[in-house]
Amino acid sequence: MTENAIELKGICKYFGIVAANEDVSLTVRKGEILSLLGENGSGKTTLMNMLSGIYYPDSGQIFVDGKEVTIRSPKDAYALGIGMIHQHFKLIDLFTAAENIILGMDGKSPVINMKEVLEDISKLTDRYGFQLDLNKKVYDMSVSEKQTVEIVKMLYRGANLLILDEPTAVLTPQETDHLFEVLRKMREDGKAIIIITHKLHEVLAISDRVSILRKGRYIGTVDTKDATALSLTEMMVGEKVALNIDRPEPKHPKKCLEVKNLTCRNKYGVKALDSVSFTAMGGEILGIAGIAGSGQKELLETIAGLQDGEGSILFTDPDSGKEEELIGMDPLKIQKMGVSLAFVPEDRLGMGLVGDMGMPGNMMVRSYRSGHSALLEQKKPRELSEQIKNDLGVITPSIHYPVRRLSGGNVQKILVGREIANTPKLLMTAYAVRGLDINTSYSIYHLLNEQKEQGVAVIYVGEDLDVLLELSDRILVLCGGKISGIVDARTTTKEEVGLLMTKHGEEA
Amino acid sequence: MSFLWSVFKGIFSVTFVQKAITQGVPMLFGATGEIITEKSGNLNLGIPGIMYMGAIGGLAGAFLYENGNEAPNGFLGILCAIFFCLLFSLLGAMIYSVLTITLRANQNVTGLALTTFGVGFGNFLGGSFSKITGTAGQITVYNTGQAFRAKIPYLSDHLGIVGSLFFSYGFLTYLSIIIALLATWFLLRTRAGLNLRAVGENAAAADAASINVTKYKYLATCIGGMISGLGGLYFVMEYLGGTWQNNGFGDRGWLAVALVIFALWKPARAIWGSFLFGGLYILFAYVPLSQSMQEIFKMLPYAVTILVLVISSLQRKKENQPPASLGLPYFREER
């Protein structure tokens, strides 16, 4: 009897000629939480997908409980007690929690006996203290509830090794704490847990050991108690990095955007934003915090003219002092009015860029109206692409390579680079560093700070409170479409912001 | 008033109801088959073609049997007809499956091409058979056709109006209802049904839950195709009485596809929906109107479908929407 739950030896996986994993070896013991750390594109998710049967390794060996195994499909993985909770939940929206949990399983009979199923699952949820309404449809659930369904689904299948891919990316601090409690309970129960995350303080808080990957290769494993945020980052990046975000004092802040009583309804007629009022200043970074879906997306899209709203959005040009009302305008009208506003949306490849085009094509999406001839102006976009590639360090085989195939960090650099190239007065970013590794994240923060120093009003919607607290000058907290508070980022605490994020229906 | 009265009298007659049901049965087979198929995420627009293939298959099977026998037995004729009908529709569904599931060809293009192919295939074989048989230039399988048309004995003529309304149809009519009910039960109550719906909603999630997506897609498309094929068989055997008529099946296949939308992807709803569609389809004959106005009446089933589509889209009730990944191919290693 070995105490290793899983052992990987010399795993390689190639996508075409790109090596996603090269000679990776890794061990997870029973009753421990292992963090898997690495930059974007370092092959963490690919490696885990080979354990869960989504991909098949090109070479290498996998041992479960000391025996060599072959995992060709998710079914094989379940049979070996391996369960993976993906970053994007693999749930059927239309089904209830219980239906999702039993999905794909063989029962005693081909006909479903719902009563028996519910009893079985309840036993399990009681044991670990999950709060879950088994008859609730997934489309009515919050992110954290969906995650609970995924975890219960894996436990119900008898998973002894649980893999969680960035489980905290969409949770509030309170929900994260609750998740960690559950994970610790499972660890006591003898289960092995692998957690993939970018957030170093979480790695330090939850895991027993940390394994690090860099560019698809295994770098090493350290005991968490011997590690610090800095030492882990160095292993991850391969060089020394400074983990401080600069925050220069705002210089001559000028009013740039004044939003008054902005109300916006979603397509179901529900108020997504409810009388929101605030001012954004040029030369300042205004952070926006809130649980996912609290109205952040609607706020930015209404300002950018992509959604209708009621109220007032007054844009003041910091240089000329000219004022323009943006409510009821579409992006083209806003551009024609001479309001220079840039928006980096959350959905980079959906709203931001065209995945199948290369960089110059994507530059033209923003500028194709500027030429005077019937033919497209090709040269400038090409020059701009080269410039962005060099200045921001975009890693791509060629500027004409489809951006869809680039890693998340490079895609974001292209998008931010294009928006900044238009010298905006107001720059809005939604989850600008979501899914990006530390190095790329810091270069994005740096870019935002540069814009701030040039007098641009930056609105930064973020999800990592530590970053919001370090980067922003002021933080606006949204909760259920209302402003639950605007605080000074230099003096506030994480707890204060966390509480505001869940404070419903009170006066702003 | 006399105009309305004549319409009223026409619609509330036993013959109208019987004819509506007769028209509805092929659509019900087609719709049930297409619902099963679409629940796996495959939008098989080849169903109208597959129904033609099932029809000519069944007819050919029965013809080969009757032609080789001095005194053909109706029951054996039925077996031969059903066997070849299922075989030919399976062939059609397999063409679609291999192209869209294995080779991941565009579903719309494949489906439309298959319909064109199936209609031509049916007309070609049907026409050729009619030529070969010589007599009167019509292929006929009289014995089998009569066996398909046999009503339920005793009940159909001893219960008065109840007997004529409920028991005066061939066995395929009842089979169509039973299959639709079974399909509903299968989709809602069994594990395989749950898995199938999962495949059509979100194939990646189904895959992660260890469901064999390819297997489910193949099985659903092939079984769905075979069920639809029975609709074609019903038309040549019970409706036409065992003969072929080029393009005789007309646009009933497309009505079956429209019925799927009308039924909001619920086979049980397709049962009464098919009878309604059947009624609307022949309504023009019961309204004393000029020829050109009749053409407008023939539009009714489609108009009703559009209306249902508009209403269900406005409601936005998630349970009434098409399977979420309908029309999309699934490829696991896509990055």
Coordinates of N, CA, C and O in Angstrom, one line a residue, chain A residues 170-320:
Chain A
V170 N -14.2 33.0 -9.6 CA -15.4 33.7 -9.7 C -16.1 33.8 -8.4 O -17.3 34.1 -8.3
L171 N -15.4 33.5 -7.3 CA -16.1 33.5 -6.0 C -15.8 34.8 -5.2 O -14.7 35.4 -5.4
T172 N -16.7 35.1 -4.3 CA -16.4 36.2 -3.4 C -15.4 35.7 -2.3 O -15.3 34.5 -2.1
P173 N -14.8 36.6 -1.5 CA -13.9 36.1 -0.5 C -14.6 35.2 0.5 O -14.0 34.1 0.9
Q174 N -15.8 35.5 0.8 CA -16.6 34.6 1.8 C -16.8 33.3 1.2 O -16.7 32.2 1.8
E175 N -17.2 33.2 -0.1 CA -17.5 31.9 -0.8 C -16.2 31.1 -0.9 O -16.2 29.9 -0.7
T176 N -15.1 31.8 -1.1 CA -13.8 31.1 -1.2 C -13.5 30.5 0.2 O -13.1 29.3 0.2
D177 N -13.7 31.2 1.2 CA -13.4 30.7 2.6 C -14.3 29.4 2.8 O -13.8 28.4 3.3
H178 N -15.5 29.5 2.3 CA -16.4 28.3 2.5 C -15.9 27.1 1.7 O -15.9 26.0 2.2
L179 N -15.5 27.4 0.5 CA -14.9 26.3 -0.4 C -13.7 25.7 0.3 O -13.6 24.4 0.3
F180 N -12.8 26.5 0.8 CA -11.6 26.0 1.5 C -12.0 25.1 2.7 O -11.3 24.1 2.9
E181 N -13.0 25.5 3.4 CA -13.4 24.6 4.5 C -13.8 23.3 4.0 O -13.4 22.2 4.6
V182 N -14.6 23.3 3.0 CA -15.1 22.0 2.4 C -13.9 21.2 1.9 O -13.8 20.0 2.2
L183 N -12.9 21.8 1.3 CA -11.7 21.1 0.8 C -10.9 20.5 2.0 O -10.4 19.4 1.9
R184 N -10.8 21.3 3.1 CA -10.1 20.8 4.2 C -10.8 19.5 4.8 O -10.2 18.6 5.2
K185 N -12.1 19.6 4.8 CA -12.9 18.5 5.3 C -12.6 17.2 4.4 O -12.5 16.1 5.0
M186 N -12.5 17.4 3.1 CA -12.3 16.3 2.3 C -10.9 15.8 2.5 O -10.6 14.6 2.4
R187 N -9.9 16.7 2.7 CA -8.6 16.2 3.0 C -8.5 15.3 4.2 O -7.9 14.3 4.2
E188 N -9.3 15.8 5.3 CA -9.3 14.9 6.5 C -9.9 13.6 6.2 O -9.5 12.6 6.8
D189 N -10.8 13.5 5.2 CA -11.4 12.3 4.8 C -10.5 11.4 4.0 O -10.9 10.3 3.6
G190 N -9.3 11.8 3.8 CA -8.3 11.0 3.1 C -8.3 11.2 1.6 O -7.6 10.5 0.8
K191 N -9.0 12.2 1.1 CA -9.0 12.5 -0.4 C -7.8 13.3 -0.8 O -7.3 14.1 0.0
A192 N -7.4 13.1 -2.0 CA -6.3 13.9 -2.5 C -6.9 15.0 -3.4 O -7.8 14.7 -4.1
I193 N -6.3 16.2 -3.3 CA -6.9 17.3 -4.0 C -5.8 18.1 -4.7 O -4.8 18.4 -4.1
I194 N -6.0 18.3 -6.0 CA -5.1 19.2 -6.8 C -5.9 20.5 -7.1 O -7.0 20.4 -7.6
I195 N -5.3 21.6 -6.8 CA -6.0 22.9 -7.0 C -5.1 23.7 -7.9 O -3.9 23.9 -7.6
I196 N -5.7 24.2 -9.0 CA -5.0 25.0 -9.9 C -5.4 26.5 -9.6 O -6.6 26.7 -9.6
T197 N -4.5 27.3 -9.4 CA -4.9 28.7 -9.1 C -3.7 29.7 -9.4 O -2.6 29.3 -9.5
H198 N -4.1 30.9 -9.7 CA -3.1 32.0 -9.9 C -2.8 32.8 -8.7 O -1.9 33.6 -8.7
K199 N -3.7 32.6 -7.7 CA -3.7 33.5 -6.6 C -2.7 33.0 -5.5 O -3.0 32.0 -4.9
L200 N -1.6 33.6 -5.4 CA -0.5 33.1 -4.5 C -1.0 33.0 -3.1 O -0.7 32.0 -2.4
H201 N -1.7 34.0 -2.6 CA -2.1 33.9 -1.2 C -3.0 32.8 -0.9 O -3.0 32.2 0.2
E202 N -3.8 32.4 -1.9 CA -4.6 31.2 -1.7 C -3.8 29.9 -1.7 O -4.0 29.0 -1.0
V203 N -2.8 29.9 -2.6 CA -1.9 28.7 -2.6 C -1.3 28.5 -1.2 O -1.3 27.4 -0.6
L204 N -0.8 29.7 -0.6 CA -0.2 29.6 0.7 C -1.2 29.2 1.8 O -0.9 28.6 2.7
A205 N -2.5 29.6 1.6 CA -3.5 29.4 2.6 C -4.0 28.0 2.6 O -4.2 27.4 3.7
I206 N -4.1 27.3 1.5 CA -4.8 26.1 1.4 C -4.0 24.9 1.3 O -4.3 23.8 1.8
S207 N -2.8 25.0 0.6 CA -2.2 23.7 0.1 C -1.1 23.2 1.1 O -0.6 24.0 1.9
D208 N -0.8 22.0 1.0 CA 0.3 21.4 1.7 C 1.6 21.4 1.0 O 2.6 21.7 1.5
R209 N 1.5 21.2 -0.3 CA 2.7 21.3 -1.2 C 2.3 22.0 -2.5 O 1.1 22.1 -2.8
V210 N 3.3 22.6 -3.1 CA 3.1 23.3 -4.4 C 4.0 22.7 -5.5 O 5.2 22.6 -5.2
S211 N 3.4 22.4 -6.6 CA 4.2 21.9 -7.7 C 4.1 23.0 -8.8 O 3.1 23.6 -9.0
I212 N 5.3 23.3 -9.4 CA 5.3 24.4 -10.4 C 5.7 23.9 -11.8 O 6.6 23.1 -12.0
L213 N 4.9 24.4 -12.7 CA 5.2 24.2 -14.1 C 5.6 25.5 -14.8 O 5.1 26.6 -14.4
R214 N 6.5 25.4 -15.7 CA 6.9 26.6 -16.5 C 7.0 26.1 -18.0 O 7.8 25.2 -18.3
K215 N 6.3 26.8 -18.9 CA 6.4 26.5 -20.3 C 6.3 25.0 -20.6 O 7.0 24.4 -21.4
G216 N 5.3 24.3 -19.9 CA 5.1 22.9 -20.2 C 6.0 22.0 -19.5 O 5.8 20.8 -19.6
R217 N 7.0 22.5 -18.8 CA 7.9 21.6 -18.1 C 7.8 21.7 -16.6 O 7.3 22.7 -16.0
Y218 N 8.1 20.6 -15.9 CA 8.0 20.5 -14.5 C 9.2 21.2 -13.9 O 10.4 20.8 -14.2
I219 N 9.0 22.1 -13.0 CA 10.1 22.8 -12.4 C 10.5 22.3 -11.0 O 11.7 22.1 -10.7
G220 N 9.5 22.0 -10.2 CA 9.8 21.4 -8.9 C 8.6 21.5 -8.0 O 7.6 22.0 -8.3
T221 N 8.8 20.9 -6.8 CA 7.7 20.9 -5.8 C 8.3 21.3 -4.5 O 9.4 20.9 -4.1
V222 N 7.6 22.2 -3.8 CA 8.1 22.6 -2.5 C 7.0 22.5 -1.4 O 5.8 22.5 -1.8
D223 N 7.4 22.3 -0.2 CA 6.4 22.3 0.9 C 5.9 23.8 1.1 O 6.7 24.7 1.1
T224 N 4.6 23.9 1.3 CA 4.0 25.3 1.3 C 4.6 26.0 2.5 O 4.9 27.2 2.5
K225 N 4.9 25.3 3.6 CA 5.4 26.0 4.8 C 6.8 26.6 4.6 O 7.2 27.6 5.2
D226 N 7.5 26.1 3.6 CA 8.8 26.7 3.3 C 8.8 27.7 2.2 O 9.8 28.3 1.8
A227 N 7.6 28.0 1.7 CA 7.5 28.9 0.5 C 6.9 30.3 0.9 O 6.2 30.4 1.8
T228 N 7.3 31.2 0.0 CA 6.7 32.6 0.2 C 6.2 32.9 -1.2 O 6.5 32.3 -2.2
A229 N 5.4 34.0 -1.2 CA 4.8 34.4 -2.5 C 6.0 34.7 -3.5 O 5.9 34.4 -4.7
L230 N 7.0 35.3 -3.0 CA 8.1 35.7 -3.8 C 8.9 34.5 -4.4 O 9.2 34.4 -5.6
S231 N 9.1 33.5 -3.5 CA 9.9 32.4 -4.0 C 9.1 31.6 -5.0 O 9.7 31.1 -5.9
L232 N 7.8 31.5 -4.8 CA 7.0 30.8 -5.7 C 7.0 31.5 -7.1 O 7.1 30.8 -8.1
T233 N 6.8 32.8 -7.0 CA 6.8 33.5 -8.3 C 8.1 33.4 -9.1 O 8.1 33.2 -10.3
E234 N 9.2 33.4 -8.4 CA 10.5 33.2 -9.0 C 10.6 31.8 -9.7 O 11.0 31.7 -10.9
M235 N 10.1 30.8 -9.0 CA 10.1 29.5 -9.6 C 9.2 29.4 -10.9 O 9.5 28.8 -11.9
M236 N 8.1 30.1 -10.8 CA 7.1 30.1 -11.8 C 7.6 30.9 -13.1 O 7.4 30.4 -14.2
V237 N 8.2 32.0 -12.8 CA 8.6 32.9 -13.9 C 10.0 32.6 -14.4 O 10.3 32.8 -15.5
G238 N 10.8 32.1 -13.5 CA 12.2 31.8 -13.8 C 13.1 32.9 -13.7 O 14.2 32.9 -14.1
E239 N 12.6 34.0 -13.1 CA 13.5 35.2 -12.9 C 12.9 36.0 -11.7 O 11.8 35.7 -11.3
K240 N 13.7 36.9 -11.2 CA 13.2 37.7 -10.1 C 12.2 38.7 -10.6 O 12.4 39.4 -11.6
V241 N 11.1 38.8 -9.9 CA 10.1 39.9 -10.3 C 9.8 40.7 -9.0 O 9.8 40.2 -7.9
A242 N 9.4 41.9 -9.2 CA 8.9 42.7 -8.1 C 7.4 42.5 -8.0 O 6.7 42.7 -9.0
L243 N 6.9 42.2 -6.8 CA 5.5 41.9 -6.7 C 4.7 43.1 -6.2 O 3.8 43.0 -5.5
N244 N 5.3 44.3 -6.5 CA 4.5 45.5 -6.0 C 3.9 46.2 -7.2 O 4.5 46.3 -8.3
I245 N 2.7 46.6 -7.0 CA 2.1 47.4 -8.1 C 2.3 48.9 -7.7 O 2.0 49.3 -6.5
D246 N 2.8 49.7 -8.6 CA 3.0 51.1 -8.4 C 1.6 51.7 -8.2 O 0.6 51.3 -8.9
R247 N 1.6 52.8 -7.4 CA 0.3 53.5 -7.4 C 0.7 55.0 -7.2 O 0.7 55.5 -6.1
P248 N 1.0 55.7 -8.3 CA 1.4 57.1 -8.2 C 0.1 57.9 -7.8 O -1.0 57.5 -8.0
E249 N 0.4 59.0 -7.0 CA -0.7 59.8 -6.7 C -1.3 60.5 -7.9 O -0.6 60.8 -8.8
P250 N -2.6 60.6 -8.0 CA -3.2 61.2 -9.1 C -2.7 62.7 -9.3 O -2.6 63.4 -8.3
K251 N -2.4 63.0 -10.5 CA -1.9 64.4 -10.8 C -3.1 65.2 -11.3 O -3.7 64.8 -12.4
H252 N -3.4 66.3 -10.8 CA -4.5 67.2 -11.2 C -5.7 66.4 -11.7 O -6.0 66.5 -12.9
P253 N -6.4 65.7 -10.8 CA -7.5 65.0 -11.3 C -8.6 66.0 -11.8 O -8.9 67.0 -11.2
K254 N -9.1 65.7 -13.0 CA -10.2 66.5 -13.6 C -11.4 65.6 -13.8 O -11.3 64.5 -14.2
K255 N -12.6 66.2 -13.6 CA -13.8 65.4 -13.8 C -13.8 65.0 -15.3 O -13.6 65.8 -16.2
C256 N -14.1 63.7 -15.5 CA -14.1 63.2 -16.9 C -15.5 62.6 -17.2 O -16.0 62.8 -18.3
L257 N -16.0 61.9 -16.3 CA -17.3 61.2 -16.5 C -18.2 61.3 -15.3 O -17.7 61.0 -14.2
E258 N -19.4 61.8 -15.5 CA -20.3 61.9 -14.4 C -21.5 61.1 -14.7 O -22.3 61.5 -15.6
V259 N -21.7 60.1 -13.9 CA -22.9 59.3 -14.1 C -23.9 59.6 -13.0 O -23.6 59.7 -11.8
K260 N -25.2 59.8 -13.5 CA -26.2 60.2 -12.5 C -27.4 59.3 -12.7 O -28.0 59.2 -13.8
N261 N -27.9 58.7 -11.6 CA -29.1 57.9 -11.5 C -29.2 57.0 -12.7 O -30.3 56.9 -13.3
L262 N -28.2 56.3 -13.1 CA -28.2 55.4 -14.2 C -29.0 54.1 -13.9 O -28.6 53.4 -12.9
T263 N -30.0 53.8 -14.6 CA -30.7 52.6 -14.4 C -30.8 51.9 -15.8 O -30.9 52.5 -16.8
C264 N -30.6 50.6 -15.7 CA -30.5 49.8 -16.9 C -31.2 48.5 -16.7 O -31.0 47.9 -15.6
R265 N -32.0 48.0 -17.6 CA -32.7 46.8 -17.5 C -32.1 45.7 -18.4 O -31.6 46.0 -19.5
N266 N -32.0 44.5 -17.9 CA -31.6 43.4 -18.8 C -32.7 42.9 -19.7 O -33.8 43.4 -19.6
K267 N -32.4 41.9 -20.5 CA -33.4 41.5 -21.5 C -34.7 40.9 -20.9 O -35.7 40.8 -21.5
Y268 N -34.6 40.6 -19.6 CA -35.8 40.0 -19.0 C -36.6 41.1 -18.3 O -37.5 40.8 -17.6
G269 N -36.1 42.4 -18.4 CA -36.8 43.5 -17.8 C -36.4 43.7 -16.3 O -37.0 44.5 -15.7
V270 N -35.5 42.9 -15.8 CA -35.0 43.1 -14.5 C -34.0 44.2 -14.4 O -33.2 44.3 -15.3
K271 N -34.0 45.0 -13.4 CA -33.0 46.1 -13.3 C -31.7 45.5 -13.0 O -31.4 44.9 -12.0
A272 N -30.8 45.7 -13.9 CA -29.4 45.2 -13.8 C -28.6 46.3 -13.1 O -27.6 46.1 -12.4
L273 N -29.0 47.6 -13.3 CA -28.4 48.7 -12.6 C -29.5 49.5 -12.1 O -30.5 49.8 -12.7
D274 N -29.3 50.0 -10.9 CA -30.4 50.7 -10.2 C -29.9 52.0 -9.7 O -29.1 52.0 -8.7
S275 N -30.3 53.1 -10.3 CA -29.9 54.5 -9.9 C -28.4 54.6 -9.5 O -28.2 54.8 -8.3
V276 N -27.5 54.3 -10.4 CA -26.1 54.4 -10.0 C -25.6 55.8 -10.3 O -25.8 56.3 -11.4
S277 N -24.9 56.4 -9.4 CA -24.3 57.7 -9.6 C -22.9 57.7 -9.1 O -22.6 57.2 -8.0
F278 N -22.0 58.2 -9.9 CA -20.6 58.3 -9.5 C -19.9 59.2 -10.5 O -20.4 59.6 -11.5
T279 N -18.6 59.6 -10.1 CA -17.8 60.4 -11.0 C -16.5 59.7 -11.2 O -15.9 59.2 -10.2
A280 N -16.0 59.7 -12.4 CA -14.7 59.2 -12.7 C -13.8 60.3 -13.1 O -14.2 61.2 -13.8
M281 N -12.6 60.4 -12.5 CA -11.7 61.5 -12.7 C -10.6 61.1 -13.7 O -10.1 60.0 -13.6
G282 N -10.2 62.1 -14.5 CA -9.0 61.9 -15.3 C -7.8 61.8 -14.4 O -7.7 62.5 -13.4
G283 N -6.8 60.9 -14.8 CA -5.6 60.8 -14.0 C -5.8 59.9 -12.7 O -5.0 59.9 -11.8
E284 N -6.9 59.1 -12.7 CA -7.2 58.3 -11.6 C -7.7 56.9 -12.1 O -8.3 56.8 -13.1
I285 N -7.4 55.9 -11.3 CA -8.0 54.6 -11.6 C -9.1 54.4 -10.6 O -8.9 54.3 -9.4
L286 N -10.3 54.2 -11.2 CA -11.5 53.9 -10.3 C -11.7 52.4 -10.4 O -12.0 51.8 -11.5
G287 N -11.5 51.7 -9.3 CA -11.7 50.3 -9.3 C -13.2 50.0 -9.1 O -13.9 50.7 -8.4
I288 N -13.7 48.9 -9.7 CA -15.1 48.5 -9.5 C -15.0 47.1 -9.0 O -14.6 46.2 -9.7
A289 N -15.5 46.9 -7.8 CA -15.6 45.5 -7.2 C -17.0 45.1 -7.1 O -17.9 45.9 -7.2
G290 N -17.2 43.8 -7.0 CA -18.5 43.2 -6.8 C -18.5 41.8 -7.2 O -17.6 41.3 -8.0
I291 N -19.5 41.0 -6.7 CA -19.6 39.6 -7.1 C -20.0 39.6 -8.6 O -20.6 40.6 -9.1
A292 N -19.5 38.6 -9.3 CA -19.8 38.5 -10.7 C -21.3 38.7 -11.0 O -22.1 38.1 -10.3
G293 N -21.7 39.5 -11.9 CA -23.1 39.7 -12.3 C -23.8 40.7 -11.4 O -25.0 40.7 -11.3
S294 N -23.1 41.6 -10.8 CA -23.7 42.6 -10.0 C -24.0 43.8 -10.7 O -24.5 44.8 -10.2
G295 N -23.8 43.8 -12.0 CA -24.1 45.0 -12.9 C -22.8 45.6 -13.5 O -22.9 46.6 -14.2
Q296 N -21.7 45.0 -13.3 CA -20.4 45.6 -13.8 C -20.5 45.7 -15.4 O -20.2 46.7 -15.9
K297 N -20.9 44.5 -16.0 CA -20.9 44.4 -17.4 C -21.9 45.5 -18.0 O -21.6 46.2 -18.9
E298 N -23.1 45.6 -17.3 CA -24.1 46.5 -17.8 C -23.6 47.9 -17.7 O -23.9 48.8 -18.6
L299 N -22.9 48.2 -16.6 CA -22.4 49.6 -16.4 C -21.5 50.0 -17.5 O -21.7 51.0 -18.1
L300 N -20.5 49.2 -17.8 CA -19.5 49.5 -18.8 C -20.2 49.6 -20.2 O -19.9 50.5 -21.0
E301 N -21.1 48.6 -20.4 CA -21.7 48.6 -21.8 C -22.6 49.7 -22.0 O -22.8 50.2 -23.1
T302 N -23.3 50.2 -20.9 CA -24.2 51.4 -21.1 C -23.3 52.6 -21.4 O -23.7 53.4 -22.2
I303 N -22.2 52.7 -20.7 CA -21.4 53.9 -20.9 C -20.8 53.9 -22.4 O -20.8 54.9 -23.1
A304 N -20.5 52.7 -22.8 CA -19.9 52.5 -24.1 C -20.9 52.6 -25.2 O -20.6 52.5 -26.4
G305 N -22.2 52.7 -24.8 CA -23.3 52.8 -25.8 C -23.8 51.5 -26.4 O -24.4 51.5 -27.4
L306 N -23.4 50.4 -25.7 CA -23.9 49.1 -26.2 C -25.2 48.7 -25.7 O -25.8 47.7 -26.1
Q307 N -25.6 49.3 -24.6 CA -26.9 49.0 -24.0 C -27.7 50.3 -23.7 O -27.1 51.3 -23.6
D308 N -29.0 50.1 -23.7 CA -29.8 51.3 -23.4 C -29.9 51.5 -21.9 O -29.9 50.5 -21.1
G309 N -30.1 52.7 -21.4 CA -30.3 53.0 -20.0 C -31.0 54.3 -19.8 O -31.2 55.0 -20.8
E310 N -31.4 54.5 -18.6 CA -32.1 55.8 -18.3 C -31.2 56.5 -17.2 O -30.5 55.8 -16.4
G311 N -31.3 57.8 -17.3 CA -30.4 58.6 -16.3 C -29.5 59.5 -17.1 O -29.9 59.9 -18.2
S312 N -28.4 59.7 -16.6 CA -27.5 60.7 -17.3 C -26.0 60.2 -17.3 O -25.6 59.7 -16.2
I313 N -25.4 60.2 -18.4 CA -23.9 59.9 -18.4 C -23.3 61.1 -19.1 O -23.4 61.3 -20.3
L314 N -22.6 61.9 -18.3 CA -22.0 63.2 -18.9 C -20.5 63.0 -19.0 O -19.8 62.7 -18.0
F315 N -20.1 63.2 -20.3 CA -18.6 63.0 -20.5 C -18.0 64.4 -20.7 O -18.6 65.2 -21.4
T316 N -17.0 64.7 -19.9 CA -16.4 66.0 -20.0 C -15.0 65.8 -20.6 O -14.2 65.1 -20.0
D317 N -14.7 66.5 -21.7 CA -13.3 66.3 -22.2 C -12.4 67.1 -21.3 O -12.5 68.3 -21.1
P318 N -11.4 66.4 -20.7 CA -10.5 67.1 -19.7 C -9.7 68.2 -20.4 O -9.4 69.1 -19.7
D319 N -9.5 68.1 -21.7 CA -8.7 69.2 -22.3 C -9.5 70.4 -22.7 O -9.3 71.5 -22.3
S320 N -10.6 70.1 -23.5 CA -11.4 71.2 -24.0 C -12.5 71.6 -23.0 O -13.1 72.7 -23.2

